[in-house]
XYZ file of C-alpha atoms in Angstrom:
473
model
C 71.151 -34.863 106.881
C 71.775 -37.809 105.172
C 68.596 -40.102 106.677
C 66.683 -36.863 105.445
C 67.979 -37.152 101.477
C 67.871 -41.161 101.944
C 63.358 -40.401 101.197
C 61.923 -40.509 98.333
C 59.113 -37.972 99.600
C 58.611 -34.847 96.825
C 59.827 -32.191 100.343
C 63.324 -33.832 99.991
C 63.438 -32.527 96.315
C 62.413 -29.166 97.512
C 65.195 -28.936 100.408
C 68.278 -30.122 97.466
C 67.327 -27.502 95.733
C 67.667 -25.282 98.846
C 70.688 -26.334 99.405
C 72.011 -26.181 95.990
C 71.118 -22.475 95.664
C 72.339 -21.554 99.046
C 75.569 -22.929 97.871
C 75.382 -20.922 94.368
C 73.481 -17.759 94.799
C 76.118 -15.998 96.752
C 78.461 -16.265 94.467
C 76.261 -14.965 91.832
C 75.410 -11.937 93.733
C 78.889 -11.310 94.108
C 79.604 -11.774 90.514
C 81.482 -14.390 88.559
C 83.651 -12.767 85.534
C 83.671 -13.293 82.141
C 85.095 -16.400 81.374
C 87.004 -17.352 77.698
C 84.195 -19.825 76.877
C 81.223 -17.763 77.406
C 83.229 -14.812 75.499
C 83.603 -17.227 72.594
C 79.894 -17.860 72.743
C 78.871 -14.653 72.723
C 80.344 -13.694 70.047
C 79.609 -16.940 67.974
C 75.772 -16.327 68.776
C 76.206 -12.357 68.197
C 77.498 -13.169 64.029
C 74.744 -15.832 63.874
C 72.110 -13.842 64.850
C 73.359 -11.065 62.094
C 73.285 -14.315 59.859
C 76.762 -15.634 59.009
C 76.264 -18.708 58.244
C 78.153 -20.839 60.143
C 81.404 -22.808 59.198
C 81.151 -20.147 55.887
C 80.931 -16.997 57.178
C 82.402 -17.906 60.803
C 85.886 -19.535 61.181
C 85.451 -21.544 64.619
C 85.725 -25.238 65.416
C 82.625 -25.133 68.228
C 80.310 -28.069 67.203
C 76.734 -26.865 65.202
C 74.371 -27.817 67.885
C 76.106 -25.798 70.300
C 76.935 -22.832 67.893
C 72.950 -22.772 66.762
C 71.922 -22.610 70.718
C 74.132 -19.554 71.360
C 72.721 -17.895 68.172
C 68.980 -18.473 69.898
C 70.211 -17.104 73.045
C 70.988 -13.907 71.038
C 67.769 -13.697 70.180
C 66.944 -12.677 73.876
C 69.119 -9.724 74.020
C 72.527 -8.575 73.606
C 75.264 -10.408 75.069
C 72.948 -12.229 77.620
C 75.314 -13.751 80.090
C 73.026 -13.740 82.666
C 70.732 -16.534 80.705
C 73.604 -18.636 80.069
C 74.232 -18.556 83.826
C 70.841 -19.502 84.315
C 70.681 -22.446 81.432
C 74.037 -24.077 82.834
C 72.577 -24.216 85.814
C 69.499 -25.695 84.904
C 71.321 -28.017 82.927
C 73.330 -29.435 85.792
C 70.282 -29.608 88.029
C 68.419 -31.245 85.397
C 71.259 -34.285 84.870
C 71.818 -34.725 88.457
C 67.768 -35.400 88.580
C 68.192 -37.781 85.739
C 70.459 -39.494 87.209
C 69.083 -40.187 90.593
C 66.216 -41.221 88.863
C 67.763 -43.723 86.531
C 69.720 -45.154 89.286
C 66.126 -45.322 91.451
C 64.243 -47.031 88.813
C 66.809 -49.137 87.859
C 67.203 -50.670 90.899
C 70.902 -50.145 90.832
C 71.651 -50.054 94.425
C 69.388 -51.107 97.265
C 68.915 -47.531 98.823
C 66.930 -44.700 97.155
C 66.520 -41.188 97.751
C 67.985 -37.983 96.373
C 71.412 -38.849 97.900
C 72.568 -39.639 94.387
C 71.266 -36.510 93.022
C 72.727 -34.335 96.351
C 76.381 -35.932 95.362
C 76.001 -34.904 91.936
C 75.187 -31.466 92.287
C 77.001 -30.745 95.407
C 80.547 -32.027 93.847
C 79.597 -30.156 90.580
C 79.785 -26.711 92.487
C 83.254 -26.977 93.210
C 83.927 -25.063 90.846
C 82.937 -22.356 88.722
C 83.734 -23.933 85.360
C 80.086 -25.728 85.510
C 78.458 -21.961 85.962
C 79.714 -21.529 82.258
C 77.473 -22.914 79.880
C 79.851 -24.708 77.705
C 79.030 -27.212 74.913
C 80.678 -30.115 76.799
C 77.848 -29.482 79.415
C 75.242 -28.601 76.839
C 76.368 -32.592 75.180
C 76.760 -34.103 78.818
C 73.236 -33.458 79.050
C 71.882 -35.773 75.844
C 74.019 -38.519 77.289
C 72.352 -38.926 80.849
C 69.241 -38.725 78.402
C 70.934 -41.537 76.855
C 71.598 -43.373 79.902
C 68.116 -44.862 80.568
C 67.309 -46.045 76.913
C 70.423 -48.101 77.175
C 69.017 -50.322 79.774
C 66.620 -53.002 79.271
C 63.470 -52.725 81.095
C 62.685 -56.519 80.777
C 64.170 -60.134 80.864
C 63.750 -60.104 76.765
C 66.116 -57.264 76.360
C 66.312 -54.218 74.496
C 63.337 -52.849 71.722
C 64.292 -51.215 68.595
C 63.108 -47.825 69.835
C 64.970 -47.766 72.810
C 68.606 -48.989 71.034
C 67.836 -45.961 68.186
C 66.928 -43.856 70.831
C 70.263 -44.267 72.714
C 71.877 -43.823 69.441
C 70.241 -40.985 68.087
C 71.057 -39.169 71.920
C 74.831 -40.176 71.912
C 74.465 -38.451 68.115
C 72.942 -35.448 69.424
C 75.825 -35.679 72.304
C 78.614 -35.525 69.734
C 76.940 -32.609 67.501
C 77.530 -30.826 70.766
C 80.750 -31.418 71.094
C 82.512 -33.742 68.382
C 84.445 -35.917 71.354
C 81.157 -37.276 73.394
C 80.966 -39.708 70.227
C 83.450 -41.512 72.316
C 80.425 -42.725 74.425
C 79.858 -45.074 71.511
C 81.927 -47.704 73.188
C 79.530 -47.280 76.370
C 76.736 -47.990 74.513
C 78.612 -51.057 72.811
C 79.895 -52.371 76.084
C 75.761 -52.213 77.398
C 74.845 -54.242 74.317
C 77.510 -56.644 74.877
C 76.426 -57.518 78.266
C 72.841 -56.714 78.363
C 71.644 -57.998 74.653
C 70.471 -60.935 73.321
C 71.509 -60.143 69.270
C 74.463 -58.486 70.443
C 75.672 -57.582 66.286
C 72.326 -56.591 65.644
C 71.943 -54.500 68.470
C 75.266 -52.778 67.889
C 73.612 -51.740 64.275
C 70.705 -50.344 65.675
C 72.528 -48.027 68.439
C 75.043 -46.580 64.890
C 72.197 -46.464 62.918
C 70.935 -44.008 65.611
C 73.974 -42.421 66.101
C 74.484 -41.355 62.498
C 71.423 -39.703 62.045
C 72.132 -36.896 63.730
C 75.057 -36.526 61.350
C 73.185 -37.428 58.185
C 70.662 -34.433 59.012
C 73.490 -31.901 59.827
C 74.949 -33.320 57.057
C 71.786 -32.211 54.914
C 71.286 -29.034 56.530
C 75.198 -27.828 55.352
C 74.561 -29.311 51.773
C 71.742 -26.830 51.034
C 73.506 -24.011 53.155
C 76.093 -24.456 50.936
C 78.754 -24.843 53.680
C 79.343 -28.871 53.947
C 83.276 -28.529 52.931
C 83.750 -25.825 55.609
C 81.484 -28.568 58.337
C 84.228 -30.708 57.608
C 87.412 -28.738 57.376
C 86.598 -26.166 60.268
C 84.656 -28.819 62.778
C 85.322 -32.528 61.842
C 88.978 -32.457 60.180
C 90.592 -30.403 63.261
C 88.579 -32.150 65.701
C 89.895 -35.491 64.940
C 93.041 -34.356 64.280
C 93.692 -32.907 67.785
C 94.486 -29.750 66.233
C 91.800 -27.729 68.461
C 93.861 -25.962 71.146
C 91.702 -25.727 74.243
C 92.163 -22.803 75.926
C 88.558 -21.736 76.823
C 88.743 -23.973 80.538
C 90.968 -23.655 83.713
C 94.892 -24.558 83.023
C 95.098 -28.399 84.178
C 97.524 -27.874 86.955
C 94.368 -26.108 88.590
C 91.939 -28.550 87.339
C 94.094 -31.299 88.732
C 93.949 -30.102 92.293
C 90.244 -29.102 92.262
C 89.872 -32.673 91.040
C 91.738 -33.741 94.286
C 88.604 -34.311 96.164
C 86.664 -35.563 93.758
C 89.050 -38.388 92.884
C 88.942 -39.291 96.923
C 85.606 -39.803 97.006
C 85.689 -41.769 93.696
C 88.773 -44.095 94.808
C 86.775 -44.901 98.269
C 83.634 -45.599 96.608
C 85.277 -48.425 93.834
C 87.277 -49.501 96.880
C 83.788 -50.267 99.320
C 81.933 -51.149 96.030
C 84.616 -54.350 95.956
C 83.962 -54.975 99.242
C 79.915 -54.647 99.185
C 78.022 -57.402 97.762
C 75.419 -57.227 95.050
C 72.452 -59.736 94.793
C 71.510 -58.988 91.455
C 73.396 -59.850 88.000
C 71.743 -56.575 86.778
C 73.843 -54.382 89.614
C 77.186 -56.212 88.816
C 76.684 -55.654 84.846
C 75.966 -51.784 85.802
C 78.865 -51.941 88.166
C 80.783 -52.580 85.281
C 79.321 -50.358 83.145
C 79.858 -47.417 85.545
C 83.470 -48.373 84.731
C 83.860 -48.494 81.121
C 81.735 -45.084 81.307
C 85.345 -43.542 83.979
C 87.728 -44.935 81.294
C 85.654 -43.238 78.343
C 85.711 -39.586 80.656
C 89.214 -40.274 81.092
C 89.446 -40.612 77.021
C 87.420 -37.868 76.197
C 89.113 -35.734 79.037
C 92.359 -36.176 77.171
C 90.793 -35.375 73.724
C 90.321 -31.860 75.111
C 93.885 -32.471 76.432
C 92.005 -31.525 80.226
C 91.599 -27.982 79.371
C 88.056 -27.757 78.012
C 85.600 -25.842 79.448
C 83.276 -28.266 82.065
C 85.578 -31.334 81.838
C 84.501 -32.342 85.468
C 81.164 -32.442 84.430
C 82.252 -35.844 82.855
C 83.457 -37.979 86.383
C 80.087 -36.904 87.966
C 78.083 -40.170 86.777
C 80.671 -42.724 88.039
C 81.457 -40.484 90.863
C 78.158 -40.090 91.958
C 76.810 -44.063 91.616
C 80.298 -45.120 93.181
C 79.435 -42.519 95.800
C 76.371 -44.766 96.743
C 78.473 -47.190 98.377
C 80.160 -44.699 101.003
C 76.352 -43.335 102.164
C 74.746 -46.944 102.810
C 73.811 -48.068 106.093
C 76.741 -49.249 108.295
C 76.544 -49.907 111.931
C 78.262 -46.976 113.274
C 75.836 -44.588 110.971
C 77.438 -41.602 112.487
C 80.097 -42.545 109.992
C 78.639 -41.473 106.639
C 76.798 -38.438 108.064
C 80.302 -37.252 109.362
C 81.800 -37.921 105.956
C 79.111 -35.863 104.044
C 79.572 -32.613 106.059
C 83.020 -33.043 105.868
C 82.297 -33.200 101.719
C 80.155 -30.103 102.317
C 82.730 -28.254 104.213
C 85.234 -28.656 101.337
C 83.584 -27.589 99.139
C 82.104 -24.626 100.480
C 85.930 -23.819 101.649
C 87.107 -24.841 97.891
C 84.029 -22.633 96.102
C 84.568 -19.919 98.285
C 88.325 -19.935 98.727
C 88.565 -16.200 97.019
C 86.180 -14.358 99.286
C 87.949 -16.559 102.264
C 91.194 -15.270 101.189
C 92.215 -18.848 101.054
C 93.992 -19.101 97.715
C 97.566 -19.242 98.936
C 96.566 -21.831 101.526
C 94.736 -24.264 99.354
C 97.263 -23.341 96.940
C 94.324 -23.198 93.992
C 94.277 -20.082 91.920
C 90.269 -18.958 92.187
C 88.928 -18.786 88.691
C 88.608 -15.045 88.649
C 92.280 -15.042 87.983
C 91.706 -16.620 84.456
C 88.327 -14.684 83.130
C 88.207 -12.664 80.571
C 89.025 -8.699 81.025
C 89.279 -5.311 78.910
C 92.814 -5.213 77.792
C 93.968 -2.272 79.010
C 96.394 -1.299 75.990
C 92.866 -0.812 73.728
C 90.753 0.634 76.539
C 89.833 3.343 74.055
C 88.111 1.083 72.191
C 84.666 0.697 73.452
C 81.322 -0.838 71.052
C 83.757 -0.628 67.974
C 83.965 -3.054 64.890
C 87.174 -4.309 64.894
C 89.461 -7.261 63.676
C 92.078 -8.519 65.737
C 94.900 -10.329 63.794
C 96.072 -13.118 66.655
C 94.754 -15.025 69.201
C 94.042 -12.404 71.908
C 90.794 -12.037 72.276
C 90.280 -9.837 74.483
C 89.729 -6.615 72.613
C 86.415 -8.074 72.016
C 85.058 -8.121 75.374
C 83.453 -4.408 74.926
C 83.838 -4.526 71.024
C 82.231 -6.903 68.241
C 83.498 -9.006 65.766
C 82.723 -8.259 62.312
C 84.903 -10.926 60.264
C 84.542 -14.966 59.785
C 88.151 -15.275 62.186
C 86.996 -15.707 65.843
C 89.745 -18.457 66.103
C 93.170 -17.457 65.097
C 94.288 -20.965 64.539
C 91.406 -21.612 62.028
C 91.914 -17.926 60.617
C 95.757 -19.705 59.198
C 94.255 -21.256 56.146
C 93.634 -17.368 54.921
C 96.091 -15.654 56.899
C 99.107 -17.921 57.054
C 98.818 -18.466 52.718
C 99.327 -15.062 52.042
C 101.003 -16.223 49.066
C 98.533 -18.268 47.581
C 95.907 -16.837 45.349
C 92.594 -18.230 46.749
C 93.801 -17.201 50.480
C 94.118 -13.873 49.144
C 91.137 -14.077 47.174
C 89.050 -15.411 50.213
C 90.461 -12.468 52.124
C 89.107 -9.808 49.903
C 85.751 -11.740 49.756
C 84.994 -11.776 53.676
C 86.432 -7.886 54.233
C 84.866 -6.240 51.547
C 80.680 -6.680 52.686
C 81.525 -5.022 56.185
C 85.457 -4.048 56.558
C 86.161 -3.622 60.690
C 86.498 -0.161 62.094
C 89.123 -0.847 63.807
C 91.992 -4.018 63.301
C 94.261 -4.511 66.082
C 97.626 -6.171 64.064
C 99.510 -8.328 66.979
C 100.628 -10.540 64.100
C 102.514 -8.178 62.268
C 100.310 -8.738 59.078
C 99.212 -5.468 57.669
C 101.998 -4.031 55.616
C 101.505 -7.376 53.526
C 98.153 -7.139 53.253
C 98.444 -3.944 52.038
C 100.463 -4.914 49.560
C 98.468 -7.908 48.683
C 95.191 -5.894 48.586
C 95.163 -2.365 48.633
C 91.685 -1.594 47.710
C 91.180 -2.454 51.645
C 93.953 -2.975 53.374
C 94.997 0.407 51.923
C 92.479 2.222 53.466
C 93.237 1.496 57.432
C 96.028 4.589 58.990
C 97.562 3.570 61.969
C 96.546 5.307 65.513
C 98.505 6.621 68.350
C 98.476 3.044 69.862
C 101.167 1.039 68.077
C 99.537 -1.700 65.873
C 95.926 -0.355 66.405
C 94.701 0.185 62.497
C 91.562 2.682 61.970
C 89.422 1.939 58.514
C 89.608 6.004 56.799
C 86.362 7.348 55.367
C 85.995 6.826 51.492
C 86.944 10.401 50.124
């Protein structure tokens, strides 16, 4: 199997992508459940497409790039999760090609092929965090674009173009999601070692960096919502304040990452051991590494709970990969070791419907998605609020308020005493007051106190702490 992904011939293409969806479509047709992260997108691109504006009428930290692609998805229909199964894969399929084909042109290792490509997509379906389409792998995406304009394609060095280029992706990158800028200090470390005007350079690549930013930047300005860009996206970012809870917890994304991080540890280890003719390989050697100790950064920016982290170790993993599928004299070797990587992760992906779990000790994803709360089953296609940060009630109901993310929702709801908080409140519920309001916080006697003319108006159910908006008499 290997010798057959080792050719560069167009049928080898064909049979990855065989392979690939043998490996995925079953699990498709059996279903994968809502997950936090597509929940959180679905409603994000449901209030866009009813034309909140975003930042201003939508409290939520999810980066503008990624916020305005789930608001086109809407577009398509309602709620469709099928097409976001169907982008994320494309996605992944699409940087894995990239990839390979960077690594072919570039000369990067002596052996082409598709094997690069096979490792990357075959490691990235070990689990189902990379069937979500999340804005980590929606930013992933611009920086593989980036890859290639970051190398030079001649003895002279880098063009302009190219160095803006790489900037401008990286940009594009962070307006995806806000940690990718991180990748800065790839594209600095590729200057360094592969520029002539190395200061000069390094201006180019920011320049293109920060125009991404100075056009969002322009786009809030006249939408009137450039404070908000800054104090729901850029000031909570920074600060760490962002709680990610959308991926797996990171005791289970540790162990999934168990094989992985085997392959990745023998590959650096033969890499050492291997010798490369050209100064170009060793300087992308090196590279390769700065670009594991940036994932490793950016992983514990989303403190290794965001949705598609492993998307980030498939670059390095899949170049360092290289070096445990060349030729050796006992060639059985490598062709062993790939169907042993195959078997994993088929036995890994597929643990659930093996009934594997409690062997492999790995929770299957299912166990995390997103399902009707039971306690508000009633509540089916409603409009409703829900005051804390279960969100579940919204899986069969729809947001009609700017505060999807409780945390965010605290500079209204946790300044109660504060005019402006209270004067904000009244603002956002008085357009299109929620059916229904689901009061886990405990809130609603004070804000019906605070503001009556609303708040007044909602009579408790028969479910404790379920709040139903009377008809104006």
């Amino acid at each position: 199997m290997l010798q057959f992904f080792k050719s560069s011939l167009p049928t080898r293409l064909f049979g990855l992508l065989l392979l690939v969806l043998a490996l995925r479509l079953p699990l498709l047709w059996l279903g994968i459940p809502l997950t936090p992260a597509e929940l959180r997108a679905l409603l994000i691109g449901e209030r866009l497409h009813e034309g909140a504006r975003l930042y201003h009428d939508l409290y939520d930290s999810t980066a503008p790039l990624a916020a305005g692609l789930f608001g086109l998805l809407d577009l398509v229909g309602q709620r469709p999760l099928w097409l976001y199964r169907v982008l994320a894969l494309a996605l992944l399929v699409f940087q894995a090609l990239r990839f390979n084909f960077v690594l072919n042109r570039a000369d990067v290792h002596p052996e082409r092929g598709y094997v690069g490509a096979l490792t990357y997509l075959l490691l990235g379906s070990i689990t189902a965090e990379l069937d979500t389409l999340s804005p980590l792998l929606l930013g992933h995406t611009f920086l593989i674009a980036a890859l290639s304009a970051l190398l030079p394609t001649s003895r002279e060095g880098y063009d302009n173009r190219r160095l803006f280029r790489a900037g401008f992706l990286i940009g594009v990158a962070a307006l995806c999601y806000l940690p990718l800028a991180l990748f800065l200090l790839v594209g600095l470390f590729a200057v360094i070692i592969f520029a002539a005007n190395t200061f000069r350079s390094f201006l180019l690549l920011l320049c293109g960096f920060l125009f991404p930013y100075a056009v969002a930047a322009t786009f809030f300005l006249y939408a009137e919502s450039l404070p908000e860009f800054a104090q729901f996206h850029l000031q909570p970012t920074l600060q760490g304040l962002v709680s990610e809870k959308d991926g797996l917890p990171l005791w289970v994304l540790l162990r999934l990452l168990i094989l992985p991080a085997l392959l990745l540890l023998l590959g650096i280890g033969r890499s050492f051991t291997t010798s490369l003719g050209l100064v170009f390989q060793i300087k992308f050697q090196q590279m390769m590494l700065i670009w594991l100790v940036v994932t490793i950064g950016i992983a514990a920016a989303g403190k290794g709970m965001a949705t598609g982290t492993l998307v980030l170790i498939l670059p390095p993993l899949t170049y360092y990969s290289l070096f445990l599928w060349q030729k050796v004299r006992r060639s059985w070797i490598p062709e062993l070791l790939l169907l042993l990587v195959i078997g994993a992760v088929v036995v890994v992906r597929y643990r659930a419907v093996l009934h594997l779990e409690q062997v492999l000790r790995i929770p299957a994803e299912s166990h995390y998605a997103m399902q009707p709360h039971p306690r508000y089953a009633f509540l089916q296609g409603q409009q409703l609020l829900v005051l804390g940060p279960d969100q579940r009630p919204y899986v069969q109901n729809q947001l009609v308020t700017p505060y999807l993310d409780w945390q965010l929702a605290q500079v209204d709801f946790g300044h109660l005493r504060e005019y402006n908080a209270v004067f904000r409140l009244a603002q956002n519920f008085e357009p299109r007051p929620p059916q229904y309001i689901i009061d886990q916080a405990g809130l609603l006697p004070e804000l019906r106190y605070k503001i009556p003319a609303i708040f007044g108006r909602y009579q408790p159910t028969s479910t404790p702490g379920v709040y139903r908006l009377a008809a104006n008499k």
